[in-house]
Amino acid sequence: MYNEIVERFIKAQESAGAAYRSVASFERETLAGIAQHAHAVDVRSDYSTHRELESFCISLAGNVVNRARREFAPAGTRLDIDDATEREHAGLNIGEALDAGRVPDIDGLWASLHARYGGNGGKELAYQQAGQRIIKGFSLNRRKDVQRTASAVVLRLRATSEGCYGRSTRKLGYYSCQHAADCLQGLMAFAAKAGHQALAIGLGRLNVHTLEYSYREKRSFPGLDIVFFKDAWDFKFSHQIAEELMLFIGEYGAVFMEDQS
């Protein structure tokens, strides 16, 4: 499937090259009296054509890995896999194949991804990655005590904020955005797996790049309140949600938490 796309692209390059050479030849025959540099039709070099083909193959391979990220991840989360690592695991070296006059085996890349992440492979890895995001987000380890109150279990996310220009609200600082986004993504994966769809949807609507909030402002979701401070967000989970979250972390993040300890 993917290899045929490459083959058709190569044929399109060949057809286009032949068409441009024909036009260039006609111009030079028709306007034989003008200087070479004055001709309008330019024929691309073999080097330029080769670079275009290589760039196209790299882009197509990237689309294949993106497809795996979407199709093999469970709903409500994402699968973090690296393009270069997956190409290497599949034995796909695009430049080497093209230099040898072969069509890069991008079908083989998809087969490799399907073998690695199809079935439950991608789901298990995605949940493990979600568990790691939660652990890192809240700096959890086996020696850290979790704050418990009569009504909630409180986990703190370090999130440095800054004032919004011309307004009394605050927003996340640049270096805290990805940290907060990763933690929220992990929580969304947990909530979706645990069947708390409303919580997962609510967390998904928190765009860390555009979110503005006031000091000590509270945002409420089913089973969770988030309170915003200057340099932290407090996540106040109901006891039921907290218990399910700890089970999720225990199942998918235990090894990572041990490393953190």
mmCIF file of N, CA, C and O in Angstrom, residues 64-127:
data_model
loop_
_atom_site.group_PDB
_atom_site.id
_atom_site.type_symbol
_atom_site.label_atom_id
_atom_site.label_comp_id
_atom_site.label_asym_id
_atom_site.label_seq_id
_atom_site.Cartn_x
_atom_site.Cartn_y
_atom_site.Cartn_z
ATOM 1 N N VAL A 64 2.887 7.372 8.716
ATOM 2 C CA VAL A 64 2.632 5.995 9.147
ATOM 3 C C VAL A 64 2.768 5.881 10.666
ATOM 4 O O VAL A 64 1.938 5.257 11.340
ATOM 5 N N VAL A 65 3.812 6.498 11.222
ATOM 6 C CA VAL A 65 4.006 6.466 12.675
ATOM 7 C C VAL A 65 2.877 7.230 13.370
ATOM 8 O O VAL A 65 2.374 6.805 14.417
ATOM 9 N N ASN A 66 2.457 8.360 12.791
ATOM 10 C CA ASN A 66 1.325 9.101 13.359
ATOM 11 C C ASN A 66 0.055 8.263 13.357
ATOM 12 O O ASN A 66 -0.750 8.325 14.295
ATOM 13 N N ARG A 67 -0.132 7.484 12.316
ATOM 14 C CA ARG A 67 -1.297 6.593 12.257
ATOM 15 C C ARG A 67 -1.250 5.593 13.409
ATOM 16 O O ARG A 67 -2.269 5.325 14.061
ATOM 17 N N ALA A 68 -0.059 5.059 13.683
ATOM 18 C CA ALA A 68 0.089 4.115 14.792
ATOM 19 C C ALA A 68 -0.213 4.795 16.118
ATOM 20 O O ALA A 68 -0.845 4.201 17.005
ATOM 21 N N ARG A 69 0.242 6.042 16.277
ATOM 22 C CA ARG A 69 -0.033 6.773 17.521
ATOM 23 C C ARG A 69 -1.536 6.898 17.756
ATOM 24 O O ARG A 69 -2.009 6.810 18.882
ATOM 25 N N ARG A 70 -2.289 7.131 16.672
ATOM 26 C CA ARG A 70 -3.739 7.297 16.800
ATOM 27 C C ARG A 70 -4.452 5.965 16.992
ATOM 28 O O ARG A 70 -5.280 5.816 17.882
ATOM 29 N N GLU A 71 -4.135 5.004 16.137
ATOM 30 C CA GLU A 71 -4.934 3.775 16.079
ATOM 31 C C GLU A 71 -4.629 2.807 17.213
ATOM 32 O O GLU A 71 -5.498 2.026 17.614
ATOM 33 N N PHE A 72 -3.417 2.834 17.739
ATOM 34 C CA PHE A 72 -3.051 1.854 18.754
ATOM 35 C C PHE A 72 -3.105 2.405 20.168
ATOM 36 O O PHE A 72 -2.815 1.681 21.125
ATOM 37 N N ALA A 73 -3.459 3.666 20.313
ATOM 38 C CA ALA A 73 -3.620 4.253 21.646
ATOM 39 C C ALA A 73 -5.080 4.111 22.083
ATOM 40 O O ALA A 73 -5.991 4.224 21.261
ATOM 41 N N PRO A 74 -5.323 3.876 23.366
ATOM 42 C CA PRO A 74 -6.710 3.819 23.843
ATOM 43 C C PRO A 74 -7.347 5.195 23.817
ATOM 44 O O PRO A 74 -6.652 6.220 23.784
ATOM 45 N N ALA A 75 -8.661 5.227 23.830
ATOM 46 C CA ALA A 75 -9.379 6.500 23.807
ATOM 47 C C ALA A 75 -8.989 7.337 25.017
ATOM 48 O O ALA A 75 -8.832 6.834 26.124
ATOM 49 N N GLY A 76 -8.805 8.636 24.784
ATOM 50 C CA GLY A 76 -8.522 9.551 25.878
ATOM 51 C C GLY A 76 -7.065 9.713 26.195
ATOM 52 O O GLY A 76 -6.703 10.400 27.154
ATOM 53 N N THR A 77 -6.173 9.077 25.407
ATOM 54 C CA THR A 77 -4.752 9.247 25.676
ATOM 55 C C THR A 77 -3.987 9.242 24.366
ATOM 56 O O THR A 77 -4.569 9.226 23.286
ATOM 57 N N ARG A 78 -2.660 9.270 24.473
ATOM 58 C CA ARG A 78 -1.826 9.246 23.288
ATOM 59 C C ARG A 78 -0.702 8.246 23.495
ATOM 60 O O ARG A 78 -0.362 7.889 24.616
ATOM 61 N N LEU A 79 -0.135 7.795 22.408
ATOM 62 C CA LEU A 79 0.965 6.848 22.427
ATOM 63 C C LEU A 79 2.226 7.582 21.989
ATOM 64 O O LEU A 79 2.306 8.083 20.871
ATOM 65 N N ASP A 80 3.190 7.678 22.875
ATOM 66 C CA ASP A 80 4.439 8.371 22.560
ATOM 67 C C ASP A 80 5.436 7.390 21.981
ATOM 68 O O ASP A 80 5.999 6.548 22.705
ATOM 69 N N ILE A 81 5.646 7.451 20.680
ATOM 70 C CA ILE A 81 6.659 6.639 20.014
ATOM 71 C C ILE A 81 7.463 7.544 19.097
ATOM 72 O O ILE A 81 6.951 8.528 18.561
ATOM 73 N N ASP A 82 8.725 7.223 18.930
ATOM 74 C CA ASP A 82 9.665 8.078 18.214
ATOM 75 C C ASP A 82 9.833 7.616 16.769
ATOM 76 O O ASP A 82 10.061 6.424 16.511
ATOM 77 N N ASP A 83 9.746 8.554 15.845
ATOM 78 C CA ASP A 83 9.840 8.220 14.420
ATOM 79 C C ASP A 83 11.133 7.484 14.084
ATOM 80 O O ASP A 83 11.116 6.418 13.455
ATOM 81 N N ALA A 84 12.275 8.066 14.475
ATOM 82 C CA ALA A 84 13.567 7.487 14.112
ATOM 83 C C ALA A 84 13.743 6.106 14.729
ATOM 84 O O ALA A 84 14.250 5.176 14.076
ATOM 85 N N THR A 85 13.307 5.944 15.974
ATOM 86 C CA THR A 85 13.432 4.647 16.645
ATOM 87 C C THR A 85 12.606 3.584 15.940
ATOM 88 O O THR A 85 13.060 2.440 15.755
ATOM 89 N N GLU A 86 11.399 3.951 15.520
ATOM 90 C CA GLU A 86 10.532 2.982 14.849
ATOM 91 C C GLU A 86 11.060 2.624 13.469
ATOM 92 O O GLU A 86 10.962 1.466 13.048
ATOM 93 N N ARG A 87 11.630 3.595 12.760
ATOM 94 C CA ARG A 87 12.235 3.277 11.456
ATOM 95 C C ARG A 87 13.412 2.319 11.643
ATOM 96 O O ARG A 87 13.576 1.365 10.874
ATOM 97 N N GLU A 88 14.214 2.577 12.670
ATOM 98 C CA GLU A 88 15.372 1.713 12.923
ATOM 99 C C GLU A 88 14.931 0.304 13.298
ATOM 100 O O GLU A 88 15.505 -0.680 12.832
ATOM 101 N N HIS A 89 13.907 0.201 14.138
ATOM 102 C CA HIS A 89 13.424 -1.125 14.543
ATOM 103 C C HIS A 89 12.891 -1.905 13.351
ATOM 104 O O HIS A 89 13.023 -3.140 13.296
ATOM 105 N N ALA A 90 12.294 -1.198 12.404
ATOM 106 C CA ALA A 90 11.748 -1.858 11.207
ATOM 107 C C ALA A 90 12.816 -2.109 10.147
ATOM 108 O O ALA A 90 12.524 -2.706 9.107
ATOM 109 N N GLY A 91 14.047 -1.648 10.394
ATOM 110 C CA GLY A 91 15.106 -1.806 9.406
ATOM 111 C C GLY A 91 14.939 -0.906 8.200
ATOM 112 O O GLY A 91 15.411 -1.229 7.105
ATOM 113 N N LEU A 92 14.274 0.214 8.411
ATOM 114 C CA LEU A 92 14.007 1.140 7.307
ATOM 115 C C LEU A 92 15.025 2.276 7.305
ATOM 116 O O LEU A 92 15.041 3.107 8.214
ATOM 117 N N ASN A 93 15.885 2.291 6.288
ATOM 118 C CA ASN A 93 16.827 3.383 6.079
ATOM 119 C C ASN A 93 16.496 3.997 4.724
ATOM 120 O O ASN A 93 16.888 3.473 3.675
ATOM 121 N N ILE A 94 15.760 5.091 4.751
ATOM 122 C CA ILE A 94 15.227 5.661 3.512
ATOM 123 C C ILE A 94 16.335 6.117 2.579
ATOM 124 O O ILE A 94 16.335 5.806 1.381
ATOM 125 N N GLY A 95 17.309 6.853 3.109
ATOM 126 C CA GLY A 95 18.399 7.339 2.265
ATOM 127 C C GLY A 95 19.180 6.213 1.637
ATOM 128 O O GLY A 95 19.524 6.257 0.438
ATOM 129 N N GLU A 96 19.477 5.185 2.417
ATOM 130 C CA GLU A 96 20.240 4.041 1.919
ATOM 131 C C GLU A 96 19.482 3.320 0.812
ATOM 132 O O GLU A 96 20.063 2.930 -0.218
ATOM 133 N N ALA A 97 18.181 3.126 1.011
ATOM 134 C CA ALA A 97 17.379 2.443 -0.001
ATOM 135 C C ALA A 97 17.342 3.224 -1.312
ATOM 136 O O ALA A 97 17.524 2.656 -2.397
ATOM 137 N N LEU A 98 17.130 4.527 -1.220
ATOM 138 C CA LEU A 98 17.061 5.345 -2.439
ATOM 139 C C LEU A 98 18.404 5.401 -3.149
ATOM 140 O O LEU A 98 18.455 5.367 -4.387
ATOM 141 N N ASP A 99 19.476 5.488 -2.401
ATOM 142 C CA ASP A 99 20.808 5.516 -3.009
ATOM 143 C C ASP A 99 21.099 4.216 -3.765
ATOM 144 O O ASP A 99 21.857 4.207 -4.746
ATOM 145 N N ALA A 100 20.487 3.120 -3.279
ATOM 146 C CA ALA A 100 20.689 1.824 -3.928
ATOM 147 C C ALA A 100 19.675 1.573 -5.043
ATOM 148 O O ALA A 100 19.676 0.498 -5.654
ATOM 149 N N GLY A 101 18.812 2.571 -5.295
ATOM 150 C CA GLY A 101 17.818 2.436 -6.351
ATOM 151 C C GLY A 101 16.618 1.595 -5.965
ATOM 152 O O GLY A 101 15.881 1.121 -6.846
ATOM 153 N N ARG A 102 16.388 1.426 -4.660
ATOM 154 C CA ARG A 102 15.250 0.630 -4.187
ATOM 155 C C ARG A 102 14.152 1.538 -3.643
ATOM 156 O O ARG A 102 14.417 2.660 -3.207
ATOM 157 N N VAL A 103 12.931 1.020 -3.654
ATOM 158 C CA VAL A 103 11.814 1.712 -3.022
ATOM 159 C C VAL A 103 11.880 1.439 -1.521
ATOM 160 O O VAL A 103 11.900 0.269 -1.111
ATOM 161 N N PRO A 104 11.951 2.452 -0.687
ATOM 162 C CA PRO A 104 11.976 2.225 0.772
ATOM 163 C C PRO A 104 10.752 1.427 1.211
ATOM 164 O O PRO A 104 9.632 1.701 0.782
ATOM 165 N N ASP A 105 10.973 0.437 2.064
ATOM 166 C CA ASP A 105 9.900 -0.474 2.458
ATOM 167 C C ASP A 105 9.074 0.135 3.596
ATOM 168 O O ASP A 105 9.193 -0.261 4.765
ATOM 169 N N ILE A 106 8.202 1.065 3.237
ATOM 170 C CA ILE A 106 7.361 1.701 4.247
ATOM 171 C C ILE A 106 6.213 0.781 4.652
ATOM 172 O O ILE A 106 5.707 0.861 5.773
ATOM 173 N N ASP A 107 5.837 -0.137 3.763
ATOM 174 C CA ASP A 107 4.886 -1.174 4.175
ATOM 175 C C ASP A 107 5.468 -1.995 5.324
ATOM 176 O O ASP A 107 4.748 -2.388 6.250
ATOM 177 N N GLY A 108 6.773 -2.251 5.264
ATOM 178 C CA GLY A 108 7.431 -2.986 6.337
ATOM 179 C C GLY A 108 7.406 -2.221 7.647
ATOM 180 O O GLY A 108 7.312 -2.814 8.725
ATOM 181 N N LEU A 109 7.496 -0.878 7.559
ATOM 182 C CA LEU A 109 7.411 -0.051 8.763
ATOM 183 C C LEU A 109 6.038 -0.218 9.406
ATOM 184 O O LEU A 109 5.940 -0.384 10.634
ATOM 185 N N TRP A 110 4.980 -0.165 8.600
ATOM 186 C CA TRP A 110 3.635 -0.325 9.159
ATOM 187 C C TRP A 110 3.456 -1.720 9.767
ATOM 188 O O TRP A 110 2.863 -1.871 10.843
ATOM 189 N N ALA A 111 3.990 -2.747 9.097
ATOM 190 C CA ALA A 111 3.894 -4.109 9.630
ATOM 191 C C ALA A 111 4.612 -4.208 10.974
ATOM 192 O O ALA A 111 4.128 -4.869 11.905
ATOM 193 N N SER A 112 5.755 -3.550 11.092
ATOM 194 C CA SER A 112 6.510 -3.551 12.348
ATOM 195 C C SER A 112 5.731 -2.854 13.454
ATOM 196 O O SER A 112 5.648 -3.345 14.589
ATOM 197 N N LEU A 113 5.144 -1.713 13.144
ATOM 198 C CA LEU A 113 4.346 -0.982 14.123
ATOM 199 C C LEU A 113 3.135 -1.794 14.565
ATOM 200 O O LEU A 113 2.797 -1.829 15.756
ATOM 201 N N HIS A 114 2.495 -2.455 13.609
ATOM 202 C CA HIS A 114 1.317 -3.254 13.929
ATOM 203 C C HIS A 114 1.697 -4.417 14.835
ATOM 204 O O HIS A 114 0.956 -4.760 15.780
ATOM 205 N N ALA A 115 2.846 -5.023 14.571
ATOM 206 C CA ALA A 115 3.293 -6.141 15.393
ATOM 207 C C ALA A 115 3.642 -5.699 16.809
ATOM 208 O O ALA A 115 3.395 -6.413 17.777
ATOM 209 N N ARG A 116 4.219 -4.509 16.938
ATOM 210 C CA ARG A 116 4.659 -4.013 18.244
ATOM 211 C C ARG A 116 3.509 -3.463 19.082
ATOM 212 O O ARG A 116 3.460 -3.657 20.299
ATOM 213 N N TYR A 117 2.596 -2.765 18.428
ATOM 214 C CA TYR A 117 1.603 -2.004 19.184
ATOM 215 C C TYR A 117 0.160 -2.413 18.924
ATOM 216 O O TYR A 117 -0.747 -1.905 19.575
ATOM 217 N N GLY A 118 -0.063 -3.314 17.964
ATOM 218 C CA GLY A 118 -1.410 -3.780 17.718
ATOM 219 C C GLY A 118 -1.919 -4.611 18.893
ATOM 220 O O GLY A 118 -1.167 -4.983 19.801
ATOM 221 N N GLY A 119 -3.204 -4.908 18.884
ATOM 222 C CA GLY A 119 -3.773 -5.636 20.016
ATOM 223 C C GLY A 119 -3.711 -4.789 21.273
ATOM 224 O O GLY A 119 -4.144 -3.646 21.280
ATOM 225 N N ASN A 120 -3.158 -5.353 22.342
ATOM 226 C CA ASN A 120 -3.052 -4.614 23.606
ATOM 227 C C ASN A 120 -1.699 -3.954 23.807
ATOM 228 O O ASN A 120 -1.499 -3.261 24.806
ATOM 229 N N GLY A 121 -0.771 -4.179 22.875
ATOM 230 C CA GLY A 121 0.580 -3.637 23.056
ATOM 231 C C GLY A 121 0.602 -2.126 23.175
ATOM 232 O O GLY A 121 1.233 -1.564 24.085
ATOM 233 N N GLY A 122 -0.089 -1.454 22.281
ATOM 234 C CA GLY A 122 -0.126 0.004 22.309
ATOM 235 C C GLY A 122 -0.880 0.527 23.514
ATOM 236 O O GLY A 122 -0.494 1.528 24.122
ATOM 237 N N LYS A 123 -1.959 -0.154 23.882
ATOM 238 C CA LYS A 123 -2.752 0.290 25.026
ATOM 239 C C LYS A 123 -1.944 0.194 26.316
ATOM 240 O O LYS A 123 -1.941 1.120 27.140
ATOM 241 N N GLU A 124 -1.266 -0.929 26.510
ATOM 242 C CA GLU A 124 -0.468 -1.104 27.721
ATOM 243 C C GLU A 124 0.621 -0.040 27.815
ATOM 244 O O GLU A 124 0.843 0.550 28.877
ATOM 245 N N LEU A 125 1.309 0.198 26.700
ATOM 246 C CA LEU A 125 2.369 1.201 26.707
ATOM 247 C C LEU A 125 1.798 2.587 26.967
ATOM 248 O O LEU A 125 2.374 3.374 27.732
ATOM 249 N N ALA A 126 0.660 2.906 26.351
ATOM 250 C CA ALA A 126 0.056 4.228 26.539
ATOM 251 C C ALA A 126 -0.336 4.443 28.003
ATOM 252 O O ALA A 126 -0.130 5.534 28.549
ATOM 253 N N TYR A 127 -0.877 3.418 28.645
ATOM 254 C CA TYR A 127 -1.243 3.560 30.051
ATOM 255 C C TYR A 127 -0.002 3.671 30.946
ATOM 256 O O TYR A 127 -0.009 4.399 31.938
#
